Coordinates of C-alpha atoms in Angstrom, one line a residue:
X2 CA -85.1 -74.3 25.4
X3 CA -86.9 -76.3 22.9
X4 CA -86.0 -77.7 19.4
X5 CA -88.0 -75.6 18.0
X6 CA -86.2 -72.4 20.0
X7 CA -83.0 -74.1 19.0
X8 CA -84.0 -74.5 15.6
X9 CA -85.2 -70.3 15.2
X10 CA -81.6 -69.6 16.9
X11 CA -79.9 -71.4 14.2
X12 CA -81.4 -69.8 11.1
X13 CA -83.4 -72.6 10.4
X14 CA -86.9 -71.3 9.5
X15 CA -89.8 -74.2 9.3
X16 CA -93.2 -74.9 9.8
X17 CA -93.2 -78.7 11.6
X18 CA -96.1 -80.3 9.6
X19 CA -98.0 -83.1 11.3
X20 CA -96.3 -86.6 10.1
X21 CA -93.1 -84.9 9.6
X22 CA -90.6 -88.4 9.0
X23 CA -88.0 -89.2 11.3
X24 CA -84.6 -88.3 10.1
X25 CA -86.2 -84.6 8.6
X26 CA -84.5 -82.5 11.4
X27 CA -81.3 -83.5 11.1
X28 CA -81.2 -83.6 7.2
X29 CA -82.5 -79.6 7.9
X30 CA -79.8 -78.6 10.2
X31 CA -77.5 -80.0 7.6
X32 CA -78.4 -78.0 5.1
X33 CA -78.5 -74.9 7.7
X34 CA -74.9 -75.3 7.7
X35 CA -74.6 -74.9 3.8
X36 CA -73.6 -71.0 3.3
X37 CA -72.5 -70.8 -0.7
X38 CA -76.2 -71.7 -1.4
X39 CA -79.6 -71.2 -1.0
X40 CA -81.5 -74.1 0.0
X41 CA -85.9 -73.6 0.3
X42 CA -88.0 -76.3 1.0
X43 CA -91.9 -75.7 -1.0
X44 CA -95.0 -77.1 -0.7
X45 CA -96.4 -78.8 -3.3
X46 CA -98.1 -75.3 -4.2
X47 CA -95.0 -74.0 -4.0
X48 CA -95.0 -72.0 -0.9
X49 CA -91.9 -71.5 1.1
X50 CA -91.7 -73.9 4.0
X51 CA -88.0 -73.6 4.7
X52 CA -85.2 -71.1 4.2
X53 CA -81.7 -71.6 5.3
X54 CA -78.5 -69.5 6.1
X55 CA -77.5 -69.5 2.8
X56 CA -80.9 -68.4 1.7
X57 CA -80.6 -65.3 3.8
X58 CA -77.2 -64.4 2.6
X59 CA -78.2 -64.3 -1.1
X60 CA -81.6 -63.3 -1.3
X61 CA -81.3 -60.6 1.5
X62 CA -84.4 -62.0 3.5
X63 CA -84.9 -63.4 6.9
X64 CA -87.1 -66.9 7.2
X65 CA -89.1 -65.4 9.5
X66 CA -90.0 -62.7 6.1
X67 CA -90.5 -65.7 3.9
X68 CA -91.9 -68.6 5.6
X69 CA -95.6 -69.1 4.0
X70 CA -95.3 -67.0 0.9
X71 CA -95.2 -68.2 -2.4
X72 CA -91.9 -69.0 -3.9
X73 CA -92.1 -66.5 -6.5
X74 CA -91.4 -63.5 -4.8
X75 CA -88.3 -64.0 -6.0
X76 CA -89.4 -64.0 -10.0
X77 CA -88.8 -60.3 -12.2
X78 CA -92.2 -59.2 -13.0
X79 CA -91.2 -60.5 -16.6
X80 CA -91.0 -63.8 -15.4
X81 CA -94.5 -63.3 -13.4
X82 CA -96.4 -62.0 -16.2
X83 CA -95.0 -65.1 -18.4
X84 CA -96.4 -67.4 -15.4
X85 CA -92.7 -68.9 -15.5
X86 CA -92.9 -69.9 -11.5
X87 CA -95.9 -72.1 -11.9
X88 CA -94.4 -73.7 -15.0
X89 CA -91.4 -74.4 -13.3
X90 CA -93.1 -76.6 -10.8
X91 CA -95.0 -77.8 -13.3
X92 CA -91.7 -79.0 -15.0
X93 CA -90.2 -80.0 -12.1
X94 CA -93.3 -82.4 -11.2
X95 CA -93.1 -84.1 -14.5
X96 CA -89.7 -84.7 -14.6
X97 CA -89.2 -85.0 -11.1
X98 CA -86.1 -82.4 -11.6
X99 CA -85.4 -78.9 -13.4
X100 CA -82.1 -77.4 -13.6
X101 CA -82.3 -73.6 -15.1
X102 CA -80.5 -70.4 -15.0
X103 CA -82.2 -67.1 -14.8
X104 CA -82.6 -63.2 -13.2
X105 CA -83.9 -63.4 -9.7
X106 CA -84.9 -60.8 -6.8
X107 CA -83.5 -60.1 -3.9
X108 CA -85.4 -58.1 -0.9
X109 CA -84.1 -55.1 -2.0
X110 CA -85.1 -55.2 -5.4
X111 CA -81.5 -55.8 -7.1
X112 CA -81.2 -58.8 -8.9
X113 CA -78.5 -61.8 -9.1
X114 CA -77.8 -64.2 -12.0
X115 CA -78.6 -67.7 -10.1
X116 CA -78.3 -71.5 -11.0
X117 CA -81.1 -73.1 -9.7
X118 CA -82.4 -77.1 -9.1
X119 CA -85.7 -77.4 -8.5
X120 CA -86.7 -81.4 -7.7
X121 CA -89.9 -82.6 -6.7
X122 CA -90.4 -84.1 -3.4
X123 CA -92.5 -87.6 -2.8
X124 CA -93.7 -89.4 0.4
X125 CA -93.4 -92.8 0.8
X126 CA -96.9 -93.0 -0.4
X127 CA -95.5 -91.6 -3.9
X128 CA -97.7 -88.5 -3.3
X129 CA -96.1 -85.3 -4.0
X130 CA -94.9 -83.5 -0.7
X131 CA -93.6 -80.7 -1.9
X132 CA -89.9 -79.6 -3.9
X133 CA -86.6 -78.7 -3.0
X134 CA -85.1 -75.2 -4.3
X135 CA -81.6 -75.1 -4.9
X136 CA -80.0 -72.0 -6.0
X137 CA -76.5 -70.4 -6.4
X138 CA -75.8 -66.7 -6.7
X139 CA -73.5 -66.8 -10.3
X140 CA -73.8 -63.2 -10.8
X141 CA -69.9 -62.8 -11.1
X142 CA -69.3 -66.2 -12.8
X143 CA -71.9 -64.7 -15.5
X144 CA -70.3 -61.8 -16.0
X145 CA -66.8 -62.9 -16.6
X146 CA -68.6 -65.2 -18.9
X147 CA -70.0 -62.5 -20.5
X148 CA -66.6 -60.8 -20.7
X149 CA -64.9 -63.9 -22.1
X150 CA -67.6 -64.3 -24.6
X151 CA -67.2 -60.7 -25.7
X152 CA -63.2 -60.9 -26.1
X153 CA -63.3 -64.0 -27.7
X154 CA -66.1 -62.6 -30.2
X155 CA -63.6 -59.4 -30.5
X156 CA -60.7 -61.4 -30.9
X157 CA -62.6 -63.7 -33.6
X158 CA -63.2 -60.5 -35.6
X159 CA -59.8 -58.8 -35.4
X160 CA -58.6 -62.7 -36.9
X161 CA -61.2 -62.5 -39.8
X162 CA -60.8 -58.4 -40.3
X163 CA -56.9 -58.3 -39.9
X164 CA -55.7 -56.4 -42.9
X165 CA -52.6 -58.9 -43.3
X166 CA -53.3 -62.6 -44.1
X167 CA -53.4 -64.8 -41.1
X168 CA -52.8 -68.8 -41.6
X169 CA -52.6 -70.7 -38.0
X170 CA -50.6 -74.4 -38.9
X171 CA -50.1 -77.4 -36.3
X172 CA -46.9 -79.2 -35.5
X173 CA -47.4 -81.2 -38.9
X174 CA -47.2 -78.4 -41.0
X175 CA -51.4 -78.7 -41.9
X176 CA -52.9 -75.8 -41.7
X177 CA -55.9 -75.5 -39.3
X178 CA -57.0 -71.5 -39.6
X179 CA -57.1 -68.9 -42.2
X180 CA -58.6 -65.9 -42.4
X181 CA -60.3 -63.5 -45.1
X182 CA -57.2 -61.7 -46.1
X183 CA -55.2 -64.9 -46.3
X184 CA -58.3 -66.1 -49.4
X185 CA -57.3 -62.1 -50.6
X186 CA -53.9 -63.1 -50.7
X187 CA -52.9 -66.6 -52.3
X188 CA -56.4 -66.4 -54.5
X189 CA -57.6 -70.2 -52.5
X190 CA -61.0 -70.4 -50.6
X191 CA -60.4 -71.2 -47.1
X192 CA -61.8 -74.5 -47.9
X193 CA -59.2 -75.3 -50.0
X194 CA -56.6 -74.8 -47.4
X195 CA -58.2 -76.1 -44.6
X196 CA -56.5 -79.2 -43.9
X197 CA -53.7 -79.1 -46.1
X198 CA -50.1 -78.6 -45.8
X199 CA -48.4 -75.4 -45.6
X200 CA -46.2 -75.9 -48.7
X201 CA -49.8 -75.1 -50.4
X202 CA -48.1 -72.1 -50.1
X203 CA -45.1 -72.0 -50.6
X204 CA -43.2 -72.0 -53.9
X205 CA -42.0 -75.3 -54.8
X206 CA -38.7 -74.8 -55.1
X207 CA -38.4 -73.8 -51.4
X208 CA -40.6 -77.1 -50.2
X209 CA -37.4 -79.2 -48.8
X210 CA -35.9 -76.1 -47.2
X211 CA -39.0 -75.1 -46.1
X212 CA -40.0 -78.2 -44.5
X213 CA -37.0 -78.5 -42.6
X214 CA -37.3 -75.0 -41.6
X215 CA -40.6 -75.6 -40.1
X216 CA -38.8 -79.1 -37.9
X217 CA -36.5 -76.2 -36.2
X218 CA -38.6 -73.8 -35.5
X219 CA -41.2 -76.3 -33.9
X220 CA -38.2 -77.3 -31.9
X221 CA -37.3 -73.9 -30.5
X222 CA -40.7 -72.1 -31.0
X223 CA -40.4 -68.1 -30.1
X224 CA -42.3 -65.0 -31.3
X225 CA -39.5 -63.7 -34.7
X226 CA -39.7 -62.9 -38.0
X227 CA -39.3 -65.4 -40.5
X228 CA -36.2 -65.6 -43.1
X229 CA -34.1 -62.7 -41.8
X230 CA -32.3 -61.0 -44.0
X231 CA -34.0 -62.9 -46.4
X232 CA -36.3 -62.3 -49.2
X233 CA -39.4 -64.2 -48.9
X234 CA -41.9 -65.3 -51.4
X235 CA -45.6 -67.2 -51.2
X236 CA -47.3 -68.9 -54.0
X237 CA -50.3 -67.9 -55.6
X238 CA -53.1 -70.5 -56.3
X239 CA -52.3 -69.0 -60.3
X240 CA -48.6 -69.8 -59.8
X241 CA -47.4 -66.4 -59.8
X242 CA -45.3 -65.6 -56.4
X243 CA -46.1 -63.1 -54.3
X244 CA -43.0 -60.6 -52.0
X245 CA -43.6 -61.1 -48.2
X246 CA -43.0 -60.5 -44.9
X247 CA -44.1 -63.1 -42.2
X248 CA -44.2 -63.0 -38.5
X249 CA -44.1 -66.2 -36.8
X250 CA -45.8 -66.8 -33.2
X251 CA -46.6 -70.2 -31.4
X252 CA -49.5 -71.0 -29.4
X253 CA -50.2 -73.7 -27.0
X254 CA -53.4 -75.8 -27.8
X255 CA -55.0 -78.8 -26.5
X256 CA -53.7 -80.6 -29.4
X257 CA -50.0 -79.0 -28.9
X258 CA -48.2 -76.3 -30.3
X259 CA -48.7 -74.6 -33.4
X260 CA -48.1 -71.1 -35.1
X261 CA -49.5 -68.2 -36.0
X262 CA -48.2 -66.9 -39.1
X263 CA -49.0 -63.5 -40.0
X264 CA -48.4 -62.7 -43.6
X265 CA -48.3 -59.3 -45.3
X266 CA -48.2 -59.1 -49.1
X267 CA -45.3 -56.6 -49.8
X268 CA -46.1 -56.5 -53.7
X269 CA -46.9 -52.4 -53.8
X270 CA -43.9 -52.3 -50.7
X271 CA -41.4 -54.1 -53.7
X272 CA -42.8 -51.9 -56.6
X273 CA -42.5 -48.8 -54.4
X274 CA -38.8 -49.5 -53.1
X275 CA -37.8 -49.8 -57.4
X276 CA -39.4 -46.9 -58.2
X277 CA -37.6 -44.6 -55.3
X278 CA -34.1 -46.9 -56.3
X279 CA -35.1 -45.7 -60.1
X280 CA -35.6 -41.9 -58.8
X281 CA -32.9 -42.0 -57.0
X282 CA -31.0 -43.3 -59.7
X283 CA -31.7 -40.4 -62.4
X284 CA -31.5 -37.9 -59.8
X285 CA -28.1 -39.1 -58.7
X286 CA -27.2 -38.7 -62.8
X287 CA -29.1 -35.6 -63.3
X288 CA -26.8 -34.4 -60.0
X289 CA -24.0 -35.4 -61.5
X290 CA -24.3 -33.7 -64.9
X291 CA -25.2 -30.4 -62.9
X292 CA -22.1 -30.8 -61.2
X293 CA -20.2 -31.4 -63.7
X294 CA -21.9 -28.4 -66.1
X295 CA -21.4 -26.0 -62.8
X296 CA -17.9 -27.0 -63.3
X297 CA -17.4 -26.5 -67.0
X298 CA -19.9 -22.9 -66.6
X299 CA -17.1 -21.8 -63.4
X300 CA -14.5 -23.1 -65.4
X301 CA -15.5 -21.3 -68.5
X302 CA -16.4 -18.1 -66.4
X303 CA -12.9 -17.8 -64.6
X304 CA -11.0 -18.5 -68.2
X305 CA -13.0 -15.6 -69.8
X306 CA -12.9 -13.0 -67.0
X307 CA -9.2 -14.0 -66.4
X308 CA -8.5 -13.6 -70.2
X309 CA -10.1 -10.3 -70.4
X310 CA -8.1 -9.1 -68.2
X311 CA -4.8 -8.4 -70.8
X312 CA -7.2 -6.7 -73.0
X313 CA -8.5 -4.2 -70.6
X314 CA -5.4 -3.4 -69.5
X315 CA -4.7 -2.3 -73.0
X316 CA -7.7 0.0 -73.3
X317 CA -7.1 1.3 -70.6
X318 CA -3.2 1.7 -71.1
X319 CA -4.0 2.9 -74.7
X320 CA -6.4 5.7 -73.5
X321 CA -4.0 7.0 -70.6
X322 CA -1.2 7.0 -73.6
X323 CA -3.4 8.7 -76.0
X324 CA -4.5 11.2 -73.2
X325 CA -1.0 12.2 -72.1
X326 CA 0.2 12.5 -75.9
X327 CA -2.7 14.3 -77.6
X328 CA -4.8 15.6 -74.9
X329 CA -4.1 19.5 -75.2
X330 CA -4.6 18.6 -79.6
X331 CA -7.6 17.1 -78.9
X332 CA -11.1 19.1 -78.8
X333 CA -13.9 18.7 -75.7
X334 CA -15.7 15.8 -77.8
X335 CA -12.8 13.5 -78.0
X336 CA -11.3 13.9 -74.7
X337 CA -15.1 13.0 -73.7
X338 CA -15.2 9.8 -75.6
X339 CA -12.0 9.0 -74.2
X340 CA -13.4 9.4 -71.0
X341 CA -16.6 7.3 -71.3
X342 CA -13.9 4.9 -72.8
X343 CA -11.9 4.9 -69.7
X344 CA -14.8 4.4 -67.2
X345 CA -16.2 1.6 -69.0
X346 CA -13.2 -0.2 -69.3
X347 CA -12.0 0.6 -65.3
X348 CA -16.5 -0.3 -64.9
X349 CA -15.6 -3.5 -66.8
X350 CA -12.6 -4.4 -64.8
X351 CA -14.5 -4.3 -61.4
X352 CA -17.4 -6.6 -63.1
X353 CA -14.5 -9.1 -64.1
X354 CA -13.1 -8.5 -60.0
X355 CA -16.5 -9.8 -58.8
X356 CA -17.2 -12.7 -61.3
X357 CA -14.0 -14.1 -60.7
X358 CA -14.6 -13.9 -57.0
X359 CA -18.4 -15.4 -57.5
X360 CA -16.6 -18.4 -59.1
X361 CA -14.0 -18.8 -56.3
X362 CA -16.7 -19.0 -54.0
X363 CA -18.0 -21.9 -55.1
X364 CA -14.7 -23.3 -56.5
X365 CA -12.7 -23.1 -53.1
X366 CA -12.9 -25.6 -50.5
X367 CA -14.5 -23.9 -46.9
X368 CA -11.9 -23.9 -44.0
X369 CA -14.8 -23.8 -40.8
X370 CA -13.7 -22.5 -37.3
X371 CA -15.5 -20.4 -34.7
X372 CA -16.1 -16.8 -36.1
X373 CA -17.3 -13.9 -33.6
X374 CA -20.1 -12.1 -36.4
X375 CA -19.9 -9.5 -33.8
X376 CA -15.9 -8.6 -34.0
X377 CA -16.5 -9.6 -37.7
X378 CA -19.4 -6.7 -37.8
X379 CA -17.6 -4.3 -35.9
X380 CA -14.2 -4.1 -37.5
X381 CA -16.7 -3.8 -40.9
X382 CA -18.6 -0.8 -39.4
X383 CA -15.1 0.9 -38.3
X384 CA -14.0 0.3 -42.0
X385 CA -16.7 1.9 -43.4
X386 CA -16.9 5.1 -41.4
X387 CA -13.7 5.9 -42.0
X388 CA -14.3 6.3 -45.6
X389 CA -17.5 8.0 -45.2
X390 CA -16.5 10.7 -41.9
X391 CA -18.9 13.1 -43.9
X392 CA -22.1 11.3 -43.7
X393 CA -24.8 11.0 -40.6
X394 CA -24.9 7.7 -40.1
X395 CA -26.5 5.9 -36.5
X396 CA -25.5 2.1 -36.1
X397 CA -27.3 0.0 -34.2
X398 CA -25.6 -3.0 -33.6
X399 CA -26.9 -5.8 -31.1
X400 CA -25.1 -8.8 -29.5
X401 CA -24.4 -11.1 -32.4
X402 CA -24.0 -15.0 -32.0
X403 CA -20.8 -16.8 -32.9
X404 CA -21.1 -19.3 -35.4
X405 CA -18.7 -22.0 -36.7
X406 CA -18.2 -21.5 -40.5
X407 CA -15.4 -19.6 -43.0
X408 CA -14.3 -16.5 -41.9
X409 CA -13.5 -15.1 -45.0
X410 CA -16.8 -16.5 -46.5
X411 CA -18.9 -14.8 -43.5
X412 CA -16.7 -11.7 -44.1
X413 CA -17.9 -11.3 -47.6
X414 CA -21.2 -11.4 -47.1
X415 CA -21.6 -9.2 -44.0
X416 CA -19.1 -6.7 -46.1
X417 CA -21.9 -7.1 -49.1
X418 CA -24.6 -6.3 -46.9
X419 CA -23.4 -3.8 -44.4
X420 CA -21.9 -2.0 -47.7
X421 CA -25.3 -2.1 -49.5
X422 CA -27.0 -0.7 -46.6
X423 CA -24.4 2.2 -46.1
X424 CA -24.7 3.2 -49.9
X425 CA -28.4 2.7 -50.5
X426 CA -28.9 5.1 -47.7
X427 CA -26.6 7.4 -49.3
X428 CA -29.8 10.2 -50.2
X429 CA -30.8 10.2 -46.3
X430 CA -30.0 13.1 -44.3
X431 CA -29.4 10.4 -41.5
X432 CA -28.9 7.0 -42.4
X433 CA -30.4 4.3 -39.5
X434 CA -28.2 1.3 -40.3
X435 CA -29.4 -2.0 -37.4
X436 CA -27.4 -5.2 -37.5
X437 CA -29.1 -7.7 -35.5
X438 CA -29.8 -11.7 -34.7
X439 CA -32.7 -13.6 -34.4
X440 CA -32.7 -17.1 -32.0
X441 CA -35.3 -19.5 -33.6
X442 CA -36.0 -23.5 -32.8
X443 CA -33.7 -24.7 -35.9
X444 CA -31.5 -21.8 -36.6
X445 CA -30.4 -18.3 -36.4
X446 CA -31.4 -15.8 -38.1
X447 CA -28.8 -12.7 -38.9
X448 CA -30.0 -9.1 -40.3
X449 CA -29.0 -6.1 -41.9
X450 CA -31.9 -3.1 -42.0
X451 CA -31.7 0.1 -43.6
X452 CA -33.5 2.9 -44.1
X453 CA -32.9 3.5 -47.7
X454 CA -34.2 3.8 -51.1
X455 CA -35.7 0.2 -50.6
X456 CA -36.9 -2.0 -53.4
X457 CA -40.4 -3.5 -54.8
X458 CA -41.1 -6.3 -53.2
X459 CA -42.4 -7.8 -56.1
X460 CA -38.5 -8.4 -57.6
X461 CA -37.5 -9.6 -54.2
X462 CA -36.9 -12.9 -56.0
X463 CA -34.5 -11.6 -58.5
X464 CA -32.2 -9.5 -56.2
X465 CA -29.8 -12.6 -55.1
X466 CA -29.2 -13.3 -59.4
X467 CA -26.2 -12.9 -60.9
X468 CA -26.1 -9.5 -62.4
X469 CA -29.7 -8.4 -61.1
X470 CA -30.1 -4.8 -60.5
X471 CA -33.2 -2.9 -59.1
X472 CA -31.8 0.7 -59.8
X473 CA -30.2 2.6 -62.4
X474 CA -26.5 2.8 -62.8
X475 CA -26.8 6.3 -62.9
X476 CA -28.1 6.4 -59.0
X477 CA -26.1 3.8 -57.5
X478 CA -23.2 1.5 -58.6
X479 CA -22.5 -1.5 -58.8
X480 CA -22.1 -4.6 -60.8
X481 CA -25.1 -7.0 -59.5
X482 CA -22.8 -9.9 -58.5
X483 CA -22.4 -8.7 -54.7
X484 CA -25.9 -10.5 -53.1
X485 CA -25.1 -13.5 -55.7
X486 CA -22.2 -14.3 -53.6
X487 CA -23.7 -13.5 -50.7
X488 CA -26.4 -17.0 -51.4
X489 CA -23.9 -18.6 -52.8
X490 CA -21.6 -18.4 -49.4
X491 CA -24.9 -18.6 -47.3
X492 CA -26.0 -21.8 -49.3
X493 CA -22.6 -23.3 -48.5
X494 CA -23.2 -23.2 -45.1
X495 CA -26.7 -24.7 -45.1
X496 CA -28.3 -21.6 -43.9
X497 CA -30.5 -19.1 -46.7
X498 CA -30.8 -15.6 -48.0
X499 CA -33.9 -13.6 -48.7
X500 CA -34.8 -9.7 -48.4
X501 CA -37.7 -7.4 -47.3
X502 CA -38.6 -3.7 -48.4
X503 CA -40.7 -1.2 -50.2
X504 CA -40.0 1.6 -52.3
X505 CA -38.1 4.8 -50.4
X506 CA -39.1 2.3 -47.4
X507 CA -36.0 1.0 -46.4
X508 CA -35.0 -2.8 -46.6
X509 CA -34.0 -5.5 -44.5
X510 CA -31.5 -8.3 -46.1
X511 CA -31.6 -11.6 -44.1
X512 CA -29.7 -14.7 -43.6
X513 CA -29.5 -17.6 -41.7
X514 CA -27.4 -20.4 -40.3
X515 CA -28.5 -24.0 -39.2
X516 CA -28.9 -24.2 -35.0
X517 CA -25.5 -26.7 -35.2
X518 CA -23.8 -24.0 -36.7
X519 CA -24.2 -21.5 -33.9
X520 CA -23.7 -21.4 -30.2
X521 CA -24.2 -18.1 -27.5
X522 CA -21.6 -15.5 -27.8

C-alpha cells in the first residue's frame, strides 16, 4: 500500500502539489488526529486542498466531497451575496491572521455557530501558498451564552423594576448598587448614593448601633429579616423618616461578600394598621354602649312587665268580684264591657308571659349539651295532637340531626315554629305540616313548612320583630313576641332565621346552625 492509500484510509484528504516541503506529511497526519476541530488547508484562491477528521465530523462532509471546491461552500447565502469569503482572505492576507465568529453550513444544510482562524500561509520564498482554516463548532457554547445573556438582562430588569427599593452594600458598609425604587424611596439620585456609606440612610441616631449591627451580621451572614421584633426606620434625603421593613441577603463577589438589602416603605402599611386600631377602637366603645343599653332596655323591660303583673291581677280580680256580686243586676251591655275587660287584661297578661321570656333569653347564660332535634320534634308533635284530636293534620317528619346547643333554648323555638305551623293551618280541611333538615358545606339547615294562610313576602323582613304581626287578631292569636325569640335563641347559637311564603300559599320558617354545632344522628 502506498502513502498516498495510507493517507485516503486515514481521513486525510490532499492533493500532493509538486514541491511539497519535507516535514508537510507528518504535520498533516497530526492534525488528522485532531477530532474537536476542523482543520482545511486552502489555496491561495481559497480552494480546499485538505480536510481532516475533524472536518468531517462538523461539517458533515467527506474530503473526497470537498477537495477542489472553493472554501465557501460553507458560507449562508447572506454571507455570499455580501462577498464575505473573499474578504476574509483578503483580511487574512493582510494581516497574515483573522479570528471571527459566524453561521456556517453543513452538508445538510443546518447550520452551526463556529469560531474560526483563518492565517495565511507563506513559502520560504515569502510567496503566499495558500491559508490554514481553523474552525470550532460553538453552537452549544453560543447558546448558553445566549441564555446567560438573556437571564442576566431579566435579572438586570427585575433589580431596576422591583417594586421595593433595592440597595446592594460591600463588607465596608459603602453602598455599591441601587435601584429605581430605592431614588423613589429616600428622595437621593442614585448618584448620590453610589459610593457612600449605608448610614446615608439611616437615621442618625441609630448610626453607632447600626454600624455595629452591620460588623455582626458580616460576621455570620444568612438570608433573615432585619431588626426582629423591631421597628425600623430609614432616613429621607429631607430628614423626615420613613417605617420599613428590610430583608437582608449576602452574596459572594469577586471583591467578597456583601448584601442585598431589600427595602419596602411601610408608610401606607403604618397609616393603615392606625386607622383599623382607631376602628377598632370606637367599635369596641360603640359595642360596649350597646351592651350596656341592651342591658338597661332588658332590665327596664323585665322591671315593667314584672311590675304589671300586681295590677293585672287586680283587674282581673276586680272584674271576677264584680261579676259574681252584680252579674244577675247588671244589663247585657255591662256584663259585655266586663267581658272585653276581662280578655284584655287575661290578652295583656300573656303579652307580659312572653316579654318576660324574650328578655330571659337573652339575659340567661346557655347550658350546651347534645340535643336529639328529632326526640325534641317528636315529643312536640305528640303534644300538639293531643290538644287538637279534632283536626286533620299529616306530619311529615324526616331524620333530623343532633346538634350540641341548649335544650330548652332549641325547645322554644321548635315549640314556636311547629305551633305556628299547626295554627296557621287551622282554616285547611287537611293541614300538611313537614319538619325537615338540610346538610350544607358550613352548616345545617333545619325547617318547618306548612300549608297555611302564608304571608307576603314582601314583610318577610319584619316577621322575626318584636311585636310584628302579619294578620289580624281577630283571625289568629297571638302576641308577636314568639319568632322574636325564636332569632334571638337562633342568634345565640351562631346559626340564623329567615322565612318563605305567599299569600294562602303556605310558608316555610327556617333556621340554621353552624357545621361545628352538628354531627349525624
Amino acid at each position: 500500500m502506498t502513502d498516498k492509500d495510507r493517507n485516503a484510509n486515514s481521513g486525510v484528504r490532499n492533493q500532493q502539489e509538486p514541491g511539497q516541503q519535507r516535514g508537510e506529511l507528518p504535520f498533516r497526519l497530526m492534525v488528522e488526529q485532531v477530532k474537536e476541530y476542523a482543520v482545511a488547508l486552502l489555496d491561495p484562491q481559497g480552494n480546499i486542498s485538505s480536510w481532516n477528521a475533524g472536518a468531517e465530523q462538523i461539517a458533515k462532509y467527506r474530503g473526497s466531497e470537498v477537495i477542489g471546491k472553493h472554501f465557501s461552500l460553507l458560507h449562508p447565502k447572506e454571507e455570499l451575496r455580501s462577498g464575505a469569503p473573499e474578504r476574509e482572505l483578503a483580511i487574512a492576507r493582510s494581516l497574515g491572521s483573522l479570528d471571527l465568529q459566524g453561521w456556517r453550513l453543513k452538508k445538510d444544510g443546518s447550520r452551526f455557530w463556529a469560531a474560526i482562524t483563518l492565517t495565511a500561509i507563506y513559502d520560504q520564498g515569502e510567496n503566499l501558498a495558500g491559508f490554514a482554516l481553523i474552525a470550532h463548532d460553538n453552537t452549544e457554547k453560543r447558546a448558553s451564552d445566549e441564555a446567560l445573556v438573556k437571564s442576566r438582562n431579566m435579572l438586570e430588569r427585575l433589580f431596576e423594576t422591583a417594586p421595593d427599593g433595592i440597595v446592594v452594600v460591600d463588607d465596608n458598609g459603602v453602598i455599591r448598587r441601587t435601584n429605581q425604587q430605592a431614588e423613589i424611596t429616600f428622595g437621593y439620585m442614585r448618584e448620590e448614593m453610589l459610593g457612600q456609606r449605608i448610614e446615608l440612610l439611616v437615621p442618625e441616631r441609630y448610626h453607632k448601633h447600626h454600624r455595629q449591627h452591620r460588623r455582626n451580621y458580616f460576621a455570620d451572614p444568612r438570608a433573615r429579616k432585619m431588626g426582629i421584633g423591631l421597628e425600623l426606620y430609614g432616613r429621607h434625603k429631607d430628614g423626615h423618616e420613613i417605617p420599613v421593613d428590610i430583608m437582608l441577603n449576602p452574596i459572594e463577589t469577586p471583591d467578597g461578600a456583601w448584601v442585598f438589602a431589600v427595602i419596602r416603605d411601610i408608610t401606607s402599611q403604618r397609616q393603615g394598621e392606625a386607622k383599623i386600631l382607631e376602628l377598632n377602637l370606637a367599635l369596641r366603645n360603640q359595642l360596649e354602649q350597646l351592651g350596656a343599653s341592651n342591658k338597661e332596655l332588658e332590665s327596664f323591660s323585665y322591671s315593667v312587665s314584672h311590675d304589671l303583673r300586681a295590677p293585672l291581677r287586680h283587674i282581673i280580680g276586680f272584674v271576677d268580684l264584680l261579676n259574681a256580686k252584680a252579674g244577675n243586676v247588671l244589663d247585657e251591655k255591662s256584663r259585655h264591657y266586663l267581658e272585653v275587660i276581662s280578655e284584655a287584661a287575661n290578652k295583656m297578661g300573656l303579652l307580659i308571659d312572653d316579654l318576660l321570656a324574650f328578655s330571659r333569653m337573652g339575659r340567661s347564660e346557655m347550658m350546651k349539651g347534645w340535643v336529639d332535634l328529632g326526640l325534641l320534634v317528636r315529643e312536640i308533635v305528640n303534644d300538639l295532637e293531643s290538644d287538637s284530636k279534632e283536626r286533620e293534620i299529616q306530619w311529615d317528619v324526616a331524620t333530623l340531626p343532633i346538634v350540641l346547643g341548649d335544650a330548652a333554648m332549641l325547645r322554644q323555638v321548635l315549640i314556636n315554629l311547629i305551633g305556628n305551623a299547626v295554627k296557621f293551618t287551622r282554616s285547611r280541611e287537611e293541614a300538611k305540616i313537614a319538619i325537615g333538615a338540610i346538610d350544607r358545606e358550613q352548616e345545617t339547615e333545619i325547617f318547618v313548612r306548612d300549608n297555611g294562610v302564608g304571608f307576603d313576602e314582601a314583610y318577610a323582613s319584619k316577621l322575626f320583630g318584636l311585636f310584628q304581626r302579619l294578620h289580624a287578631n281577630e283571625e289568629f292569636e297571638g302576641t308577636g313576641v314568639g319568632l322574636a325569640i325564636v332569632q334571638r335563641i337562633v342568634l345565640r347559637h351562631g346559626g340564623r332565621v329567615w322565612a318563605e311564603g305567599a299569600v294562602d300559599g303556605g310558608a316555610t320558617f327556617w333556621f340554621s346552625l353552624p357545621k361545628g354545632l352538628t354531627q349525624s344522628p
